[in-house]
Amino acid sequence: MGVPTLAFHCAVCESKDPRDNRTRPSILLAYGGRNVVIDTTPDFRLQAMRARMDRLDAVIYTHGHADHVMGLDDIRPFNMKQRGAVPIYAAADTLAILRSQFAYIFSEGQPGATLPLIDLHTIDGPFDLFGAQIVPIPAMHGAQPVLGFRVGKMAYLTDFSQVSENSKALLVELDDFILDALRYVPHPTHSNVEQSLALVEELKPKRAWFTHICHDLGHAEANARLPEHVRLAHDGLRFEVAL
Ligand SMILES: [Zn+2]
Ligand SMILES: [Zn+2]
């Protein structure tokens, strides 16, 4: 929902620490002169401006929930500037959600209207993207399947509550593991701090970064309670990884 959370005035929502300002979850992979975004959140336009993202080469989707897809329409300036479609990569069920949520993109519009230009690609296994291998990591988000992604020594797994043993095998020997940790209290469709710490303990990445954090966790206070190699991620956080 983002922090501050609309209509809430708790200590974290009222915090002056900029790291307690959280837009919806997404990451930018920048390599070889390419910009690849995982998910286009409702905050995509502001996030892309903040990152000074002057081109967009591809979008990869984790799943079709509103907080991960609703910024899709804002790719239009990149279509104009780059004079072409942006490739979109998602599992078949997520592509079906995009087709219904954004029906206007796929139907015949008004002549002259500017619609997002996209090329759809179905993810059905690891794929090459501009020289990097993208490995999908299937997981469950309550009853809904989602995809995390591993690229080299980094993996991004948001919006999950269960990870199968097969998927865990794809998450070993990581330098950086970015994973969902919504709050302290258990949640039916998200991993909480305790569960995510247990997964980190099991998979042993060099560093872990918690994301998709709600207003129950204040940045400084929650970080102080975590092991040194596990940190809360924050908006604008950047680091290098080996591809
Ligand atoms: Zn979700
Ligand atoms: Zn989400």
CSV table of C-alpha atoms and ligand atoms in Angstrom, one decimal:
chain,number,residue,atom,x,y,z
A,1,MET,CA,0.0,0.0,0.0
A,2,GLY,CA,3.0,2.3,0.3
A,3,VAL,CA,4.3,4.1,3.4
A,4,PRO,CA,3.0,6.5,4.7
A,5,THR,CA,-0.1,4.4,4.3
A,6,LEU,CA,-3.1,6.4,3.1
A,7,ALA,CA,-5.3,7.6,6.1
A,8,PHE,CA,-2.9,6.2,8.7
A,9,HIS,CA,-0.9,8.3,11.2
A,10,CYS,CA,1.1,5.8,13.1
A,11,ALA,CA,4.7,6.5,14.2
A,12,VAL,CA,6.2,4.9,11.0
A,13,CYS,CA,3.7,6.8,8.7
A,14,GLU,CA,4.6,10.1,10.5
A,15,SER,CA,8.4,9.3,10.6
A,16,LYS,CA,10.8,11.9,9.3
A,17,ASP,CA,13.3,9.2,8.3
A,18,PRO,CA,13.3,9.2,4.5
A,19,ARG,CA,13.9,5.4,4.6
A,20,ASP,CA,10.4,5.1,6.1
A,21,ASN,CA,9.0,6.5,2.8
A,22,ARG,CA,8.2,3.4,0.7
A,23,THR,CA,6.8,3.4,-2.7
A,24,ARG,CA,5.4,0.1,-4.1
A,25,PRO,CA,8.0,-2.7,-4.7
A,26,SER,CA,10.1,-2.8,-7.9
A,27,ILE,CA,13.7,-3.0,-8.9
A,28,LEU,CA,15.8,-1.8,-11.8
A,29,LEU,CA,18.5,-4.0,-13.3
A,30,ALA,CA,21.0,-1.8,-15.2
A,31,TYR,CA,23.7,-3.7,-17.2
A,32,GLY,CA,25.4,-3.4,-20.5
A,33,GLY,CA,23.8,-0.1,-21.2
A,34,ARG,CA,20.3,-1.7,-20.8
A,35,ASN,CA,17.6,-0.9,-18.2
A,36,VAL,CA,15.4,-3.8,-17.2
A,37,VAL,CA,12.6,-3.3,-14.7
A,38,ILE,CA,11.0,-6.0,-12.6
A,39,ASP,CA,7.3,-4.9,-12.2
A,40,THR,CA,5.7,-1.5,-13.1
A,41,THR,CA,4.1,-0.3,-9.8
A,42,PRO,CA,1.5,2.4,-9.5
A,43,ASP,CA,4.6,4.6,-8.5
A,44,PHE,CA,6.6,3.6,-11.7
A,45,ARG,CA,6.7,7.1,-13.2
A,46,LEU,CA,8.1,8.6,-10.0
A,47,GLN,CA,10.5,5.8,-9.4
A,48,ALA,CA,11.8,6.0,-13.0
A,49,MET,CA,12.3,9.7,-12.6
A,50,ARG,CA,14.0,9.3,-9.3
A,51,ALA,CA,16.4,6.8,-10.8
A,52,ARG,CA,16.9,9.1,-13.8
A,53,MET,CA,16.0,6.2,-16.1
A,54,ASP,CA,16.3,7.6,-19.6
A,55,ARG,CA,15.6,4.3,-21.4
A,56,LEU,CA,13.6,1.2,-20.8
A,57,ASP,CA,14.7,-2.0,-22.6
A,58,ALA,CA,12.4,-4.6,-21.0
A,59,VAL,CA,9.9,-5.3,-18.2
A,60,ILE,CA,9.7,-8.6,-16.3
A,61,TYR,CA,6.6,-9.3,-14.2
A,62,THR,CA,6.5,-11.3,-10.9
A,63,HIS,CA,2.7,-11.5,-10.9
A,64,GLY,CA,-0.5,-9.6,-11.8
A,65,HIS,CA,-1.5,-7.8,-8.6
A,66,ALA,CA,-2.3,-4.1,-8.9
A,67,ASP,CA,0.7,-3.0,-6.8
A,68,HIS,CA,3.0,-4.7,-9.4
A,69,VAL,CA,1.5,-3.9,-12.7
A,70,MET,CA,-0.5,-0.6,-12.6
A,71,GLY,CA,2.3,1.6,-13.9
A,72,LEU,CA,2.4,-0.2,-17.3
A,73,ASP,CA,0.7,2.7,-19.1
A,74,ASP,CA,3.6,5.0,-18.0
A,75,ILE,CA,6.0,3.2,-20.3
A,76,ARG,CA,4.6,5.3,-23.2
A,77,PRO,CA,7.4,8.0,-23.1
A,78,PHE,CA,9.9,5.3,-23.6
A,79,ASN,CA,8.0,4.0,-26.7
A,80,MET,CA,8.1,7.5,-28.1
A,81,LYS,CA,11.7,8.2,-27.3
A,82,GLN,CA,12.9,4.8,-28.4
A,83,ARG,CA,10.5,4.6,-31.4
A,84,GLY,CA,9.5,1.1,-30.6
A,85,ALA,CA,7.8,-1.5,-28.4
A,86,VAL,CA,9.1,-2.6,-25.0
A,87,PRO,CA,9.4,-6.3,-24.6
A,88,ILE,CA,7.4,-7.7,-21.7
A,89,TYR,CA,8.2,-11.0,-20.0
A,90,ALA,CA,5.7,-12.8,-17.7
A,91,ALA,CA,4.2,-16.2,-17.0
A,92,ALA,CA,1.1,-17.1,-19.0
A,93,ASP,CA,-1.3,-16.4,-16.1
A,94,THR,CA,0.2,-12.9,-15.5
A,95,LEU,CA,0.0,-12.1,-19.3
A,96,ALA,CA,-3.7,-13.1,-19.1
A,97,ILE,CA,-4.2,-10.6,-16.2
A,98,LEU,CA,-2.4,-7.9,-18.2
A,99,ARG,CA,-4.7,-8.6,-21.2
A,100,SER,CA,-7.8,-8.1,-19.0
A,101,GLN,CA,-6.5,-5.3,-16.7
A,102,PHE,CA,-5.3,-3.3,-19.7
A,103,ALA,CA,-7.9,-4.4,-22.3
A,104,TYR,CA,-7.6,-1.0,-24.1
A,105,ILE,CA,-4.0,-1.8,-25.0
A,106,PHE,CA,-5.1,-4.9,-26.9
A,107,SER,CA,-8.2,-3.5,-28.5
A,108,GLU,CA,-8.5,-1.1,-31.4
A,109,GLY,CA,-8.2,2.3,-30.0
A,110,GLN,CA,-9.0,5.8,-31.3
A,111,PRO,CA,-6.9,6.8,-34.2
A,112,GLY,CA,-4.0,8.9,-33.0
A,113,ALA,CA,-4.4,7.9,-29.3
A,114,THR,CA,-1.1,6.9,-27.6
A,115,LEU,CA,-1.2,3.4,-26.2
A,116,PRO,CA,1.7,1.5,-24.6
A,117,LEU,CA,3.6,-0.4,-27.3
A,118,ILE,CA,4.6,-3.8,-25.9
A,119,ASP,CA,5.8,-7.2,-27.2
A,120,LEU,CA,4.6,-10.0,-25.0
A,121,HIS,CA,6.9,-12.9,-24.2
A,122,THR,CA,5.8,-15.9,-22.1
A,123,ILE,CA,8.2,-17.1,-19.5
A,124,ASP,CA,8.4,-20.9,-19.4
A,125,GLY,CA,11.9,-21.3,-18.1
A,126,PRO,CA,15.3,-19.5,-17.9
A,127,PHE,CA,15.9,-17.0,-20.7
A,128,ASP,CA,18.6,-14.8,-22.0
A,129,LEU,CA,18.0,-11.0,-21.8
A,130,PHE,CA,20.7,-8.8,-23.3
A,131,GLY,CA,23.4,-11.3,-22.4
A,132,ALA,CA,22.2,-12.0,-18.9
A,133,GLN,CA,20.5,-15.2,-17.9
A,134,ILE,CA,17.2,-14.7,-16.1
A,135,VAL,CA,16.2,-17.7,-14.0
A,136,PRO,CA,12.5,-17.7,-12.9
A,137,ILE,CA,12.0,-18.9,-9.4
A,138,PRO,CA,8.4,-20.3,-8.9
A,139,ALA,CA,6.8,-19.6,-5.5
A,140,MET,CA,3.4,-19.4,-4.0
A,141,HIS,CA,1.7,-16.1,-2.8
A,142,GLY,CA,-1.1,-17.7,-0.8
A,143,ALA,CA,-2.9,-19.8,-3.4
A,144,GLN,CA,-1.5,-17.8,-6.3
A,145,PRO,CA,1.7,-18.8,-8.2
A,146,VAL,CA,4.3,-16.0,-8.6
A,147,LEU,CA,7.8,-15.8,-10.0
A,148,GLY,CA,10.9,-14.5,-8.4
A,149,PHE,CA,14.0,-14.1,-10.5
A,150,ARG,CA,17.7,-14.9,-10.2
A,151,VAL,CA,20.3,-13.0,-12.2
A,152,GLY,CA,23.8,-14.1,-11.5
A,153,LYS,CA,24.5,-13.9,-7.8
A,154,MET,CA,21.4,-11.9,-7.1
A,155,ALA,CA,17.8,-13.0,-6.6
A,156,TYR,CA,14.6,-11.0,-6.2
A,157,LEU,CA,11.6,-12.8,-4.6
A,158,THR,CA,8.7,-10.6,-3.5
A,159,ASP,CA,5.1,-11.5,-2.7
A,160,PHE,CA,5.6,-15.1,-1.5
A,161,SER,CA,4.4,-17.2,1.4
A,162,GLN,CA,5.8,-20.6,0.3
A,163,VAL,CA,9.0,-21.7,-1.6
A,164,SER,CA,9.3,-25.3,-2.8
A,165,GLU,CA,12.4,-27.3,-2.3
A,166,ASN,CA,13.0,-27.2,-6.1
A,167,SER,CA,13.0,-23.4,-6.0
A,168,LYS,CA,15.2,-23.3,-2.9
A,169,ALA,CA,17.8,-25.2,-4.9
A,170,LEU,CA,17.9,-22.3,-7.4
A,171,LEU,CA,18.5,-19.8,-4.5
A,172,VAL,CA,21.8,-21.1,-3.1
A,173,GLU,CA,25.2,-19.4,-3.3
A,174,LEU,CA,23.7,-15.9,-3.6
A,175,ASP,CA,25.6,-12.7,-2.8
A,176,ASP,CA,22.3,-10.7,-2.5
A,177,PHE,CA,18.9,-12.0,-1.8
A,178,ILE,CA,16.0,-9.5,-1.9
A,179,LEU,CA,12.9,-11.0,-0.4
A,180,ASP,CA,9.4,-10.2,0.9
A,181,ALA,CA,9.1,-9.6,4.7
A,182,LEU,CA,5.8,-7.7,5.0
A,183,ARG,CA,5.6,-7.3,8.8
A,184,TYR,CA,6.1,-9.2,12.1
A,185,VAL,CA,2.6,-10.6,12.4
A,186,PRO,CA,2.0,-13.7,10.1
A,187,HIS,CA,0.0,-13.0,6.9
A,188,PRO,CA,-1.8,-15.6,4.7
A,189,THR,CA,-0.1,-14.6,1.5
A,190,HIS,CA,3.2,-12.9,2.5
A,191,SER,CA,6.3,-14.0,4.3
A,192,ASN,CA,6.8,-12.2,7.6
A,193,VAL,CA,10.1,-11.2,9.3
A,194,GLU,CA,10.4,-14.5,11.2
A,195,GLN,CA,9.7,-16.7,8.2
A,196,SER,CA,12.1,-14.7,5.9
A,197,LEU,CA,14.8,-14.8,8.5
A,198,ALA,CA,14.4,-18.6,8.6
A,199,LEU,CA,14.7,-18.8,4.8
A,200,VAL,CA,17.8,-16.6,4.9
A,201,GLU,CA,19.3,-18.9,7.6
A,202,GLU,CA,18.5,-21.9,5.4
A,203,LEU,CA,19.8,-20.5,2.0
A,204,LYS,CA,22.7,-18.5,3.5
A,205,PRO,CA,23.1,-15.6,1.0
A,206,LYS,CA,26.0,-13.2,1.8
A,207,ARG,CA,23.5,-10.4,2.3
A,208,ALA,CA,19.7,-10.3,2.5
A,209,TRP,CA,17.4,-7.3,1.9
A,210,PHE,CA,13.8,-7.3,3.1
A,211,THR,CA,11.3,-5.6,0.8
A,212,HIS,CA,7.5,-5.2,0.5
A,213,ILE,CA,7.6,-3.8,4.0
A,214,CYS,CA,4.4,-2.4,5.5
A,215,HIS,CA,4.1,0.4,8.1
A,216,ASP,CA,4.4,-2.0,11.0
A,217,LEU,CA,8.2,-1.8,10.6
A,218,GLY,CA,10.2,1.4,11.2
A,219,HIS,CA,13.4,1.3,9.3
A,220,ALA,CA,16.0,2.1,12.0
A,221,GLU,CA,14.2,0.2,14.8
A,222,ALA,CA,13.6,-3.0,12.7
A,223,ASN,CA,17.1,-2.9,11.3
A,224,ALA,CA,18.5,-2.8,14.8
A,225,ARG,CA,16.7,-6.1,15.6
A,226,LEU,CA,18.1,-8.0,12.5
A,227,PRO,CA,21.4,-9.8,12.1
A,228,GLU,CA,24.2,-7.7,10.5
A,229,HIS,CA,23.9,-9.3,7.0
A,230,VAL,CA,20.1,-8.8,6.9
A,231,ARG,CA,18.9,-5.3,6.2
A,232,LEU,CA,15.6,-3.6,5.4
A,233,ALA,CA,15.8,-2.4,1.8
A,234,HIS,CA,14.7,1.2,1.2
A,235,ASP,CA,13.7,3.3,-1.8
A,236,GLY,CA,16.6,4.4,-3.9
A,237,LEU,CA,18.9,1.7,-2.5
A,238,ARG,CA,21.6,0.7,-5.1
A,239,PHE,CA,24.2,-2.0,-5.1
A,240,GLU,CA,26.3,-3.9,-7.6
A,241,VAL,CA,26.0,-7.6,-8.2
A,242,ALA,CA,28.0,-10.1,-10.3
A,243,LEU,CA,26.0,-11.3,-13.3
B,1,ZN,ZN,0.9,-9.7,-4.7
B,2,ZN,ZN,2.7,-6.9,-3.7
